[in-house]
Amino acid sequence: MKRPPALVSFEVANAAKIDIKSLELNELQKLADLRQPSYRARQITDWLYTRRVDSFEEMTDLPRDLRAELGKQFAFGKIDIVRVLGSRDTTRKFLFRLSDESLIESVLIPASPALYGEKSDRRTICVSTQVGCAYGCKFCASGLEGFSRNLRPNEIVDQIIAIERETGEKIDNIVFMGMGEPLANLDNVTRAIRIINAPWGLGIGARRITVSTSGLAPQIRKLADEPLQIRLAISLHGATDEVRDQIMPINRKYNIDMLLSACDYYTKRKKQRLTFEYILIAGVNDTEEQAHLLARHARRLSAKVNLIPYNAVEGLPWSRPSHNRQEKFLSILRAEEIPATLRREKGHDIDAACGQLRLQTRREEFELVRRS
Ligand code: SF4
């Protein structure tokens, strides 16, 4: 059987072999190079995403020599759940160990009332896109240990498959808002989205997929040029450069003007409303002045605003504003007729802010090693 030409060119650093779940249907159809009929590709995706087997050996309607050849050419990764926090009716947090021992997190939110303009009976999963994060937002646990590497497409898709398998629940809403900056891993993220969205893949509608960015303006423009009709959320967290500079280093590279003009481009190309995420941090970004300026930015883009009271992170100095202050901020936006919600934080009791469980586990492992 002759070896096929390289099928894909996305980032596969540190991967000896490309994982089969990083391939799209059209690439699998090139299995004709393995002298196979093109319907084999659909057989393979059926095994991967409908029956969800864990090995090529289990694909019993494929010829034995094809299974062996696939095993030689492609990896068949899976990610292991090492910890789960939370219970069935609450936000649950999953810690995964990858094949290179890296740890990542996903969060399953049982219902997300109107978070992105959707109905409230959705099971939402918040997925990670990188191991660690290089962007160093001052309020975030994910950046505390720096950046290790980008996740590969299969490692993003596998977070969803693993959680559906563990919980027996069907996920119907995906937000790219876990560990890492999705647009800094744009090729792998868009590839994963195509697999998640495809009828031959996980079949989750594009409008039920939201990508969140801390403000990588050039990549927002690139994403706008992709045909995917996914939703975009901007982690704004400050309505002026002065405030954003203080808590989000990315703002020194792409300031609010640059960010909003990239957002203008996105909304014009996609003809859809985007969302501003705004974590309310006491004494930092929760003033009435910030609320009025945020309303002005939201009006310019016809954006919705999600206010999220800050979730305390051990080792960081920030705290959430009082309940009254949160409500005051919300009322200013509403008085200015901006569609806005105040998230009654679901993960508060289980350290749901991204990066916290990983950090805690790393610290515990470190303690164990130190004591041994
Ligand atoms: S908020 Fe997002 S972009 Fe900022 S450090 Fe955390 S994971 Fe990275």
PDB file of N, CA and C in Angstrom, residues 99-199:
ATOM      1  N   SER A  99      -1.925  13.537  26.196  1.00  0.00           N
ATOM      2  CA  SER A  99      -0.936  12.474  26.013  1.00  0.00           C
ATOM      3  C   SER A  99       0.469  12.903  26.442  1.00  0.00           C
ATOM      4  N   ASP A 100       0.764  14.202  26.430  1.00  0.00           N
ATOM      5  CA  ASP A 100       2.090  14.654  26.872  1.00  0.00           C
ATOM      6  C   ASP A 100       2.079  15.120  28.334  1.00  0.00           C
ATOM      7  N   GLU A 101       1.028  14.700  29.078  1.00  0.00           N
ATOM      8  CA  GLU A 101       0.896  15.011  30.517  1.00  0.00           C
ATOM      9  C   GLU A 101       0.427  16.434  30.792  1.00  0.00           C
ATOM     10  N   SER A 102       0.209  17.235  29.747  1.00  0.00           N
ATOM     11  CA  SER A 102      -0.329  18.580  29.974  1.00  0.00           C
ATOM     12  C   SER A 102      -1.720  18.476  30.579  1.00  0.00           C
ATOM     13  N   LEU A 103      -2.077  19.481  31.372  1.00  0.00           N
ATOM     14  CA  LEU A 103      -3.418  19.525  31.955  1.00  0.00           C
ATOM     15  C   LEU A 103      -4.217  20.657  31.321  1.00  0.00           C
ATOM     16  N   ILE A 104      -5.469  20.369  30.995  1.00  0.00           N
ATOM     17  CA  ILE A 104      -6.374  21.423  30.514  1.00  0.00           C
ATOM     18  C   ILE A 104      -7.726  21.257  31.203  1.00  0.00           C
ATOM     19  N   GLU A 105      -8.561  22.280  31.094  1.00  0.00           N
ATOM     20  CA  GLU A 105      -9.870  22.242  31.757  1.00  0.00           C
ATOM     21  C   GLU A 105     -10.996  22.528  30.783  1.00  0.00           C
ATOM     22  N   SER A 106     -12.157  21.962  31.077  1.00  0.00           N
ATOM     23  CA  SER A 106     -13.391  22.386  30.400  1.00  0.00           C
ATOM     24  C   SER A 106     -14.445  22.539  31.490  1.00  0.00           C
ATOM     25  N   VAL A 107     -15.417  23.374  31.214  1.00  0.00           N
ATOM     26  CA  VAL A 107     -16.502  23.585  32.176  1.00  0.00           C
ATOM     27  C   VAL A 107     -17.827  23.287  31.495  1.00  0.00           C
ATOM     28  N   LEU A 108     -18.670  22.520  32.172  1.00  0.00           N
ATOM     29  CA  LEU A 108     -20.008  22.209  31.648  1.00  0.00           C
ATOM     30  C   LEU A 108     -21.028  22.999  32.463  1.00  0.00           C
ATOM     31  N   ILE A 109     -21.787  23.812  31.762  1.00  0.00           N
ATOM     32  CA  ILE A 109     -22.767  24.682  32.426  1.00  0.00           C
ATOM     33  C   ILE A 109     -24.147  24.153  32.063  1.00  0.00           C
ATOM     34  N   PRO A 110     -24.947  23.727  33.036  1.00  0.00           N
ATOM     35  CA  PRO A 110     -26.197  23.035  32.706  1.00  0.00           C
ATOM     36  C   PRO A 110     -27.205  23.898  31.973  1.00  0.00           C
ATOM     37  N   ALA A 111     -27.332  25.148  32.331  1.00  0.00           N
ATOM     38  CA  ALA A 111     -28.246  26.033  31.605  1.00  0.00           C
ATOM     39  C   ALA A 111     -27.638  27.413  31.620  1.00  0.00           C
ATOM     40  N   SER A 112     -27.738  28.098  30.499  1.00  0.00           N
ATOM     41  CA  SER A 112     -27.089  29.404  30.406  1.00  0.00           C
ATOM     42  C   SER A 112     -28.118  30.411  29.937  1.00  0.00           C
ATOM     43  N   PRO A 113     -28.906  30.945  30.858  1.00  0.00           N
ATOM     44  CA  PRO A 113     -30.034  31.776  30.460  1.00  0.00           C
ATOM     45  C   PRO A 113     -29.616  32.949  29.593  1.00  0.00           C
ATOM     46  N   ALA A 114     -29.976  32.858  28.338  1.00  0.00           N
ATOM     47  CA  ALA A 114     -29.808  33.961  27.394  1.00  0.00           C
ATOM     48  C   ALA A 114     -28.381  34.492  27.317  1.00  0.00           C
ATOM     49  N   LEU A 115     -27.420  33.634  27.625  1.00  0.00           N
ATOM     50  CA  LEU A 115     -26.037  34.102  27.604  1.00  0.00           C
ATOM     51  C   LEU A 115     -25.680  34.709  26.261  1.00  0.00           C
ATOM     52  N   TYR A 116     -26.028  34.015  25.214  1.00  0.00           N
ATOM     53  CA  TYR A 116     -25.703  34.503  23.876  1.00  0.00           C
ATOM     54  C   TYR A 116     -26.967  34.621  23.046  1.00  0.00           C
ATOM     55  N   GLY A 117     -28.043  35.021  23.712  1.00  0.00           N
ATOM     56  CA  GLY A 117     -29.295  35.191  22.999  1.00  0.00           C
ATOM     57  C   GLY A 117     -29.976  33.877  22.712  1.00  0.00           C
ATOM     58  N   GLU A 118     -29.537  32.795  23.382  1.00  0.00           N
ATOM     59  CA  GLU A 118     -30.126  31.488  23.137  1.00  0.00           C
ATOM     60  C   GLU A 118     -31.162  31.189  24.213  1.00  0.00           C
ATOM     61  N   LYS A 119     -31.919  30.103  23.978  1.00  0.00           N
ATOM     62  CA  LYS A 119     -32.854  29.667  25.008  1.00  0.00           C
ATOM     63  C   LYS A 119     -32.072  29.173  26.212  1.00  0.00           C
ATOM     64  N   SER A 120     -32.765  29.039  27.330  1.00  0.00           N
ATOM     65  CA  SER A 120     -32.038  28.744  28.563  1.00  0.00           C
ATOM     66  C   SER A 120     -31.876  27.253  28.835  1.00  0.00           C
ATOM     67  N   ASP A 121     -32.340  26.410  27.958  1.00  0.00           N
ATOM     68  CA  ASP A 121     -32.286  24.979  28.264  1.00  0.00           C
ATOM     69  C   ASP A 121     -31.125  24.292  27.553  1.00  0.00           C
ATOM     70  N   ARG A 122     -30.073  25.011  27.371  1.00  0.00           N
ATOM     71  CA  ARG A 122     -28.929  24.445  26.666  1.00  0.00           C
ATOM     72  C   ARG A 122     -27.863  23.973  27.634  1.00  0.00           C
ATOM     73  N   ARG A 123     -27.220  22.886  27.287  1.00  0.00           N
ATOM     74  CA  ARG A 123     -26.034  22.479  28.027  1.00  0.00           C
ATOM     75  C   ARG A 123     -24.827  23.052  27.289  1.00  0.00           C
ATOM     76  N   THR A 124     -24.138  23.921  27.964  1.00  0.00           N
ATOM     77  CA  THR A 124     -23.022  24.633  27.337  1.00  0.00           C
ATOM     78  C   THR A 124     -21.711  24.077  27.853  1.00  0.00           C
ATOM     79  N   ILE A 125     -20.763  23.893  26.945  1.00  0.00           N
ATOM     80  CA  ILE A 125     -19.432  23.517  27.398  1.00  0.00           C
ATOM     81  C   ILE A 125     -18.463  24.622  27.001  1.00  0.00           C
ATOM     82  N   CYS A 126     -17.623  24.952  27.953  1.00  0.00           N
ATOM     83  CA  CYS A 126     -16.599  25.976  27.741  1.00  0.00           C
ATOM     84  C   CYS A 126     -15.283  25.234  27.543  1.00  0.00           C
ATOM     85  N   VAL A 127     -14.708  25.308  26.344  1.00  0.00           N
ATOM     86  CA  VAL A 127     -13.533  24.490  26.028  1.00  0.00           C
ATOM     87  C   VAL A 127     -12.248  25.306  26.049  1.00  0.00           C
ATOM     88  N   SER A 128     -11.142  24.606  26.263  1.00  0.00           N
ATOM     89  CA  SER A 128      -9.822  25.234  26.220  1.00  0.00           C
ATOM     90  C   SER A 128      -9.229  25.097  24.828  1.00  0.00           C
ATOM     91  N   THR A 129      -8.342  26.020  24.487  1.00  0.00           N
ATOM     92  CA  THR A 129      -7.723  25.998  23.158  1.00  0.00           C
ATOM     93  C   THR A 129      -6.198  25.998  23.222  1.00  0.00           C
ATOM     94  N   GLN A 130      -5.651  26.240  24.406  1.00  0.00           N
ATOM     95  CA  GLN A 130      -4.199  26.224  24.581  1.00  0.00           C
ATOM     96  C   GLN A 130      -3.882  25.637  25.959  1.00  0.00           C
ATOM     97  N   VAL A 131      -2.645  25.162  26.110  1.00  0.00           N
ATOM     98  CA  VAL A 131      -2.185  24.771  27.444  1.00  0.00           C
ATOM     99  C   VAL A 131      -1.536  26.017  28.033  1.00  0.00           C
ATOM    100  N   GLY A 132      -2.193  26.590  29.052  1.00  0.00           N
ATOM    101  CA  GLY A 132      -1.736  27.869  29.590  1.00  0.00           C
ATOM    102  C   GLY A 132      -2.140  28.991  28.646  1.00  0.00           C
ATOM    103  N   CYS A 133      -1.589  30.156  28.873  1.00  0.00           N
ATOM    104  CA  CYS A 133      -1.926  31.290  28.008  1.00  0.00           C
ATOM    105  C   CYS A 133      -0.815  32.325  28.106  1.00  0.00           C
ATOM    106  N   ALA A 134      -0.494  32.922  26.960  1.00  0.00           N
ATOM    107  CA  ALA A 134       0.603  33.889  26.924  1.00  0.00           C
ATOM    108  C   ALA A 134       0.129  35.314  27.158  1.00  0.00           C
ATOM    109  N   TYR A 135      -1.185  35.524  27.290  1.00  0.00           N
ATOM    110  CA  TYR A 135      -1.696  36.896  27.231  1.00  0.00           C
ATOM    111  C   TYR A 135      -1.751  37.616  28.574  1.00  0.00           C
ATOM    112  N   GLY A 136      -1.606  36.850  29.643  1.00  0.00           N
ATOM    113  CA  GLY A 136      -1.344  37.448  30.957  1.00  0.00           C
ATOM    114  C   GLY A 136      -2.361  38.458  31.462  1.00  0.00           C
ATOM    115  N   CYS A 137      -3.655  38.232  31.194  1.00  0.00           N
ATOM    116  CA  CYS A 137      -4.654  39.136  31.775  1.00  0.00           C
ATOM    117  C   CYS A 137      -4.524  39.047  33.293  1.00  0.00           C
ATOM    118  N   LYS A 138      -4.560  40.187  33.925  1.00  0.00           N
ATOM    119  CA  LYS A 138      -4.157  40.242  35.336  1.00  0.00           C
ATOM    120  C   LYS A 138      -5.138  39.557  36.291  1.00  0.00           C
ATOM    121  N   PHE A 139      -6.350  39.296  35.825  1.00  0.00           N
ATOM    122  CA  PHE A 139      -7.371  38.731  36.706  1.00  0.00           C
ATOM    123  C   PHE A 139      -7.536  37.221  36.487  1.00  0.00           C
ATOM    124  N   CYS A 140      -6.705  36.619  35.643  1.00  0.00           N
ATOM    125  CA  CYS A 140      -6.997  35.273  35.153  1.00  0.00           C
ATOM    126  C   CYS A 140      -5.973  34.248  35.634  1.00  0.00           C
ATOM    127  N   ALA A 141      -6.470  33.094  36.066  1.00  0.00           N
ATOM    128  CA  ALA A 141      -5.579  32.040  36.560  1.00  0.00           C
ATOM    129  C   ALA A 141      -4.847  31.330  35.424  1.00  0.00           C
ATOM    130  N   SER A 142      -5.429  31.335  34.228  1.00  0.00           N
ATOM    131  CA  SER A 142      -4.817  30.568  33.128  1.00  0.00           C
ATOM    132  C   SER A 142      -3.439  31.073  32.752  1.00  0.00           C
ATOM    133  N   GLY A 143      -3.246  32.377  32.886  1.00  0.00           N
ATOM    134  CA  GLY A 143      -1.968  32.931  32.462  1.00  0.00           C
ATOM    135  C   GLY A 143      -0.892  32.853  33.533  1.00  0.00           C
ATOM    136  N   LEU A 144      -1.258  32.389  34.738  1.00  0.00           N
ATOM    137  CA  LEU A 144      -0.322  32.478  35.859  1.00  0.00           C
ATOM    138  C   LEU A 144       0.944  31.648  35.667  1.00  0.00           C
ATOM    139  N   GLU A 145       0.813  30.537  34.940  1.00  0.00           N
ATOM    140  CA  GLU A 145       2.004  29.702  34.717  1.00  0.00           C
ATOM    141  C   GLU A 145       2.540  29.851  33.301  1.00  0.00           C
ATOM    142  N   GLY A 146       2.070  30.841  32.582  1.00  0.00           N
ATOM    143  CA  GLY A 146       2.575  31.083  31.232  1.00  0.00           C
ATOM    144  C   GLY A 146       1.988  30.121  30.202  1.00  0.00           C
ATOM    145  N   PHE A 147       2.552  30.187  29.021  1.00  0.00           N
ATOM    146  CA  PHE A 147       2.025  29.439  27.873  1.00  0.00           C
ATOM    147  C   PHE A 147       2.892  28.204  27.623  1.00  0.00           C
ATOM    148  N   SER A 148       2.260  27.055  27.359  1.00  0.00           N
ATOM    149  CA  SER A 148       3.032  25.857  27.000  1.00  0.00           C
ATOM    150  C   SER A 148       2.927  25.542  25.513  1.00  0.00           C
ATOM    151  N   ARG A 149       1.679  25.368  25.032  1.00  0.00           N
ATOM    152  CA  ARG A 149       1.537  25.030  23.610  1.00  0.00           C
ATOM    153  C   ARG A 149       0.089  25.191  23.176  1.00  0.00           C
ATOM    154  N   ASN A 150      -0.083  25.208  21.852  1.00  0.00           N
ATOM    155  CA  ASN A 150      -1.435  25.216  21.290  1.00  0.00           C
ATOM    156  C   ASN A 150      -2.046  23.825  21.374  1.00  0.00           C
ATOM    157  N   LEU A 151      -3.355  23.761  21.558  1.00  0.00           N
ATOM    158  CA  LEU A 151      -4.037  22.470  21.435  1.00  0.00           C
ATOM    159  C   LEU A 151      -4.228  22.154  19.962  1.00  0.00           C
ATOM    160  N   ARG A 152      -4.157  20.873  19.644  1.00  0.00           N
ATOM    161  CA  ARG A 152      -4.410  20.424  18.276  1.00  0.00           C
ATOM    162  C   ARG A 152      -5.923  20.260  18.098  1.00  0.00           C
ATOM    163  N   PRO A 153      -6.390  20.238  16.856  1.00  0.00           N
ATOM    164  CA  PRO A 153      -7.842  20.161  16.643  1.00  0.00           C
ATOM    165  C   PRO A 153      -8.493  18.998  17.388  1.00  0.00           C
ATOM    166  N   ASN A 154      -7.869  17.817  17.339  1.00  0.00           N
ATOM    167  CA  ASN A 154      -8.486  16.654  17.989  1.00  0.00           C
ATOM    168  C   ASN A 154      -8.578  16.846  19.508  1.00  0.00           C
ATOM    169  N   GLU A 155      -7.641  17.581  20.087  1.00  0.00           N
ATOM    170  CA  GLU A 155      -7.674  17.787  21.543  1.00  0.00           C
ATOM    171  C   GLU A 155      -8.807  18.740  21.929  1.00  0.00           C
ATOM    172  N   ILE A 156      -9.215  19.579  20.997  1.00  0.00           N
ATOM    173  CA  ILE A 156     -10.368  20.462  21.251  1.00  0.00           C
ATOM    174  C   ILE A 156     -11.657  19.652  21.099  1.00  0.00           C
ATOM    175  N   VAL A 157     -11.760  18.896  19.997  1.00  0.00           N
ATOM    176  CA  VAL A 157     -12.959  18.082  19.753  1.00  0.00           C
ATOM    177  C   VAL A 157     -13.133  17.051  20.873  1.00  0.00           C
ATOM    178  N   ASP A 158     -12.030  16.469  21.324  1.00  0.00           N
ATOM    179  CA  ASP A 158     -12.108  15.409  22.340  1.00  0.00           C
ATOM    180  C   ASP A 158     -12.629  15.904  23.689  1.00  0.00           C
ATOM    181  N   GLN A 159     -12.494  17.185  23.982  1.00  0.00           N
ATOM    182  CA  GLN A 159     -13.059  17.697  25.249  1.00  0.00           C
ATOM    183  C   GLN A 159     -14.575  17.490  25.250  1.00  0.00           C
ATOM    184  N   ILE A 160     -15.193  17.732  24.094  1.00  0.00           N
ATOM    185  CA  ILE A 160     -16.651  17.593  23.996  1.00  0.00           C
ATOM    186  C   ILE A 160     -17.044  16.122  24.052  1.00  0.00           C
ATOM    187  N   ILE A 161     -16.335  15.303  23.272  1.00  0.00           N
ATOM    188  CA  ILE A 161     -16.662  13.870  23.236  1.00  0.00           C
ATOM    189  C   ILE A 161     -16.493  13.256  24.632  1.00  0.00           C
ATOM    190  N   ALA A 162     -15.412  13.605  25.318  1.00  0.00           N
ATOM    191  CA  ALA A 162     -15.145  13.007  26.634  1.00  0.00           C
ATOM    192  C   ALA A 162     -16.223  13.405  27.644  1.00  0.00           C
ATOM    193  N   ILE A 163     -16.672  14.649  27.586  1.00  0.00           N
ATOM    194  CA  ILE A 163     -17.680  15.092  28.561  1.00  0.00           C
ATOM    195  C   ILE A 163     -19.034  14.466  28.238  1.00  0.00           C
ATOM    196  N   GLU A 164     -19.373  14.371  26.967  1.00  0.00           N
ATOM    197  CA  GLU A 164     -20.644  13.709  26.627  1.00  0.00           C
ATOM    198  C   GLU A 164     -20.616  12.247  27.085  1.00  0.00           C
ATOM    199  N   ARG A 165     -19.479  11.618  26.917  1.00  0.00           N
ATOM    200  CA  ARG A 165     -19.368  10.208  27.331  1.00  0.00           C
ATOM    201  C   ARG A 165     -19.472  10.082  28.845  1.00  0.00           C
ATOM    202  N   GLU A 166     -18.792  10.936  29.554  1.00  0.00           N
ATOM    203  CA  GLU A 166     -18.767  10.867  31.028  1.00  0.00           C
ATOM    204  C   GLU A 166     -20.147  11.158  31.629  1.00  0.00           C
ATOM    205  N   THR A 167     -20.844  12.146  31.047  1.00  0.00           N
ATOM    206  CA  THR A 167     -22.102  12.594  31.664  1.00  0.00           C
ATOM    207  C   THR A 167     -23.331  11.927  31.049  1.00  0.00           C
ATOM    208  N   GLY A 168     -23.177  11.384  29.850  1.00  0.00           N
ATOM    209  CA  GLY A 168     -24.338  10.837  29.152  1.00  0.00           C
ATOM    210  C   GLY A 168     -25.258  11.930  28.647  1.00  0.00           C
ATOM    211  N   GLU A 169     -24.805  13.162  28.648  1.00  0.00           N
ATOM    212  CA  GLU A 169     -25.631  14.286  28.204  1.00  0.00           C
ATOM    213  C   GLU A 169     -25.132  14.816  26.877  1.00  0.00           C
ATOM    214  N   LYS A 170     -26.097  15.279  26.069  1.00  0.00           N
ATOM    215  CA  LYS A 170     -25.727  15.848  24.772  1.00  0.00           C
ATOM    216  C   LYS A 170     -25.436  17.334  24.952  1.00  0.00           C
ATOM    217  N   ILE A 171     -24.265  17.738  24.494  1.00  0.00           N
ATOM    218  CA  ILE A 171     -23.892  19.159  24.556  1.00  0.00           C
ATOM    219  C   ILE A 171     -24.489  19.856  23.340  1.00  0.00           C
ATOM    220  N   ASP A 172     -25.125  21.010  23.572  1.00  0.00           N
ATOM    221  CA  ASP A 172     -25.678  21.677  22.389  1.00  0.00           C
ATOM    222  C   ASP A 172     -25.223  23.118  22.231  1.00  0.00           C
ATOM    223  N   ASN A 173     -24.269  23.527  23.001  1.00  0.00           N
ATOM    224  CA  ASN A 173     -23.776  24.898  22.913  1.00  0.00           C
ATOM    225  C   ASN A 173     -22.288  24.887  23.292  1.00  0.00           C
ATOM    226  N   ILE A 174     -21.453  25.489  22.460  1.00  0.00           N
ATOM    227  CA  ILE A 174     -20.006  25.465  22.739  1.00  0.00           C
ATOM    228  C   ILE A 174     -19.505  26.892  22.855  1.00  0.00           C
ATOM    229  N   VAL A 175     -18.755  27.187  23.905  1.00  0.00           N
ATOM    230  CA  VAL A 175     -18.079  28.480  23.954  1.00  0.00           C
ATOM    231  C   VAL A 175     -16.571  28.246  24.077  1.00  0.00           C
ATOM    232  N   PHE A 176     -15.828  28.939  23.235  1.00  0.00           N
ATOM    233  CA  PHE A 176     -14.365  28.868  23.281  1.00  0.00           C
ATOM    234  C   PHE A 176     -13.900  29.961  24.225  1.00  0.00           C
ATOM    235  N   MET A 177     -13.943  29.625  25.500  1.00  0.00           N
ATOM    236  CA  MET A 177     -13.702  30.642  26.512  1.00  0.00           C
ATOM    237  C   MET A 177     -12.946  30.048  27.694  1.00  0.00           C
ATOM    238  N   GLY A 178     -12.390  28.838  27.489  1.00  0.00           N
ATOM    239  CA  GLY A 178     -11.629  28.205  28.559  1.00  0.00           C
ATOM    240  C   GLY A 178     -10.200  28.709  28.548  1.00  0.00           C
ATOM    241  N   MET A 179      -9.283  27.793  28.879  1.00  0.00           N
ATOM    242  CA  MET A 179      -7.896  28.203  28.958  1.00  0.00           C
ATOM    243  C   MET A 179      -7.338  28.540  27.574  1.00  0.00           C
ATOM    244  N   GLY A 180      -6.628  29.655  27.479  1.00  0.00           N
ATOM    245  CA  GLY A 180      -5.977  30.019  26.220  1.00  0.00           C
ATOM    246  C   GLY A 180      -6.739  31.071  25.438  1.00  0.00           C
ATOM    247  N   GLU A 181      -6.037  31.666  24.488  1.00  0.00           N
ATOM    248  CA  GLU A 181      -6.628  32.682  23.603  1.00  0.00           C
ATOM    249  C   GLU A 181      -6.918  31.985  22.263  1.00  0.00           C
ATOM    250  N   PRO A 182      -8.204  31.729  21.965  1.00  0.00           N
ATOM    251  CA  PRO A 182      -8.540  30.939  20.762  1.00  0.00           C
ATOM    252  C   PRO A 182      -7.972  31.524  19.474  1.00  0.00           C
ATOM    253  N   LEU A 183      -7.965  32.849  19.361  1.00  0.00           N
ATOM    254  CA  LEU A 183      -7.526  33.426  18.088  1.00  0.00           C
ATOM    255  C   LEU A 183      -6.009  33.410  17.936  1.00  0.00           C
ATOM    256  N   ALA A 184      -5.284  33.071  19.003  1.00  0.00           N
ATOM    257  CA  ALA A 184      -3.839  32.877  18.873  1.00  0.00           C
ATOM    258  C   ALA A 184      -3.542  31.462  18.357  1.00  0.00           C
ATOM    259  N   ASN A 185      -4.556  30.656  18.255  1.00  0.00           N
ATOM    260  CA  ASN A 185      -4.437  29.276  17.732  1.00  0.00           C
ATOM    261  C   ASN A 185      -5.495  29.114  16.633  1.00  0.00           C
ATOM    262  N   LEU A 186      -5.555  30.131  15.778  1.00  0.00           N
ATOM    263  CA  LEU A 186      -6.696  30.276  14.872  1.00  0.00           C
ATOM    264  C   LEU A 186      -6.874  29.085  13.924  1.00  0.00           C
ATOM    265  N   ASP A 187      -5.786  28.604  13.316  1.00  0.00           N
ATOM    266  CA  ASP A 187      -5.938  27.521  12.327  1.00  0.00           C
ATOM    267  C   ASP A 187      -6.500  26.256  12.970  1.00  0.00           C
ATOM    268  N   ASN A 188      -5.929  25.889  14.131  1.00  0.00           N
ATOM    269  CA  ASN A 188      -6.409  24.676  14.789  1.00  0.00           C
ATOM    270  C   ASN A 188      -7.836  24.850  15.321  1.00  0.00           C
ATOM    271  N   VAL A 189      -8.134  26.058  15.802  1.00  0.00           N
ATOM    272  CA  VAL A 189      -9.477  26.309  16.328  1.00  0.00           C
ATOM    273  C   VAL A 189     -10.518  26.276  15.204  1.00  0.00           C
ATOM    274  N   THR A 190     -10.230  26.906  14.078  1.00  0.00           N
ATOM    275  CA  THR A 190     -11.232  26.900  12.995  1.00  0.00           C
ATOM    276  C   THR A 190     -11.391  25.491  12.424  1.00  0.00           C
ATOM    277  N   ARG A 191     -10.299  24.750  12.399  1.00  0.00           N
ATOM    278  CA  ARG A 191     -10.417  23.357  11.944  1.00  0.00           C
ATOM    279  C   ARG A 191     -11.303  22.559  12.912  1.00  0.00           C
ATOM    280  N   ALA A 192     -11.051  22.717  14.215  1.00  0.00           N
ATOM    281  CA  ALA A 192     -11.877  22.011  15.210  1.00  0.00           C
ATOM    282  C   ALA A 192     -13.341  22.420  15.059  1.00  0.00           C
ATOM    283  N   ILE A 193     -13.583  23.708  14.824  1.00  0.00           N
ATOM    284  CA  ILE A 193     -14.973  24.177  14.685  1.00  0.00           C
ATOM    285  C   ILE A 193     -15.637  23.518  13.474  1.00  0.00           C
ATOM    286  N   ARG A 194     -14.902  23.409  12.381  1.00  0.00           N
ATOM    287  CA  ARG A 194     -15.510  22.770  11.199  1.00  0.00           C
ATOM    288  C   ARG A 194     -15.892  21.321  11.509  1.00  0.00           C
ATOM    289  N   ILE A 195     -15.052  20.627  12.300  1.00  0.00           N
ATOM    290  CA  ILE A 195     -15.360  19.235  12.677  1.00  0.00           C
ATOM    291  C   ILE A 195     -16.555  19.192  13.642  1.00  0.00           C
ATOM    292  N   ILE A 196     -16.594  20.116  14.581  1.00  0.00           N
ATOM    293  CA  ILE A 196     -17.703  20.166  15.549  1.00  0.00           C
ATOM    294  C   ILE A 196     -19.019  20.482  14.834  1.00  0.00           C
ATOM    295  N   ASN A 197     -18.933  21.347  13.822  1.00  0.00           N
ATOM    296  CA  ASN A 197     -20.124  21.846  13.124  1.00  0.00           C
ATOM    297  C   ASN A 197     -20.629  20.878  12.036  1.00  0.00           C
ATOM    298  N   ALA A 198     -19.732  20.104  11.458  1.00  0.00           N
ATOM    299  CA  ALA A 198     -20.095  19.315  10.264  1.00  0.00           C
ATOM    300  C   ALA A 198     -21.146  18.248  10.573  1.00  0.00           C
ATOM    301  N   PRO A 199     -22.047  17.989   9.618  1.00  0.00           N
ATOM    302  CA  PRO A 199     -23.025  16.909   9.812  1.00  0.00           C
ATOM    303  C   PRO A 199     -22.336  15.554   9.998  1.00  0.00           C
TER     304      PRO A 199
END
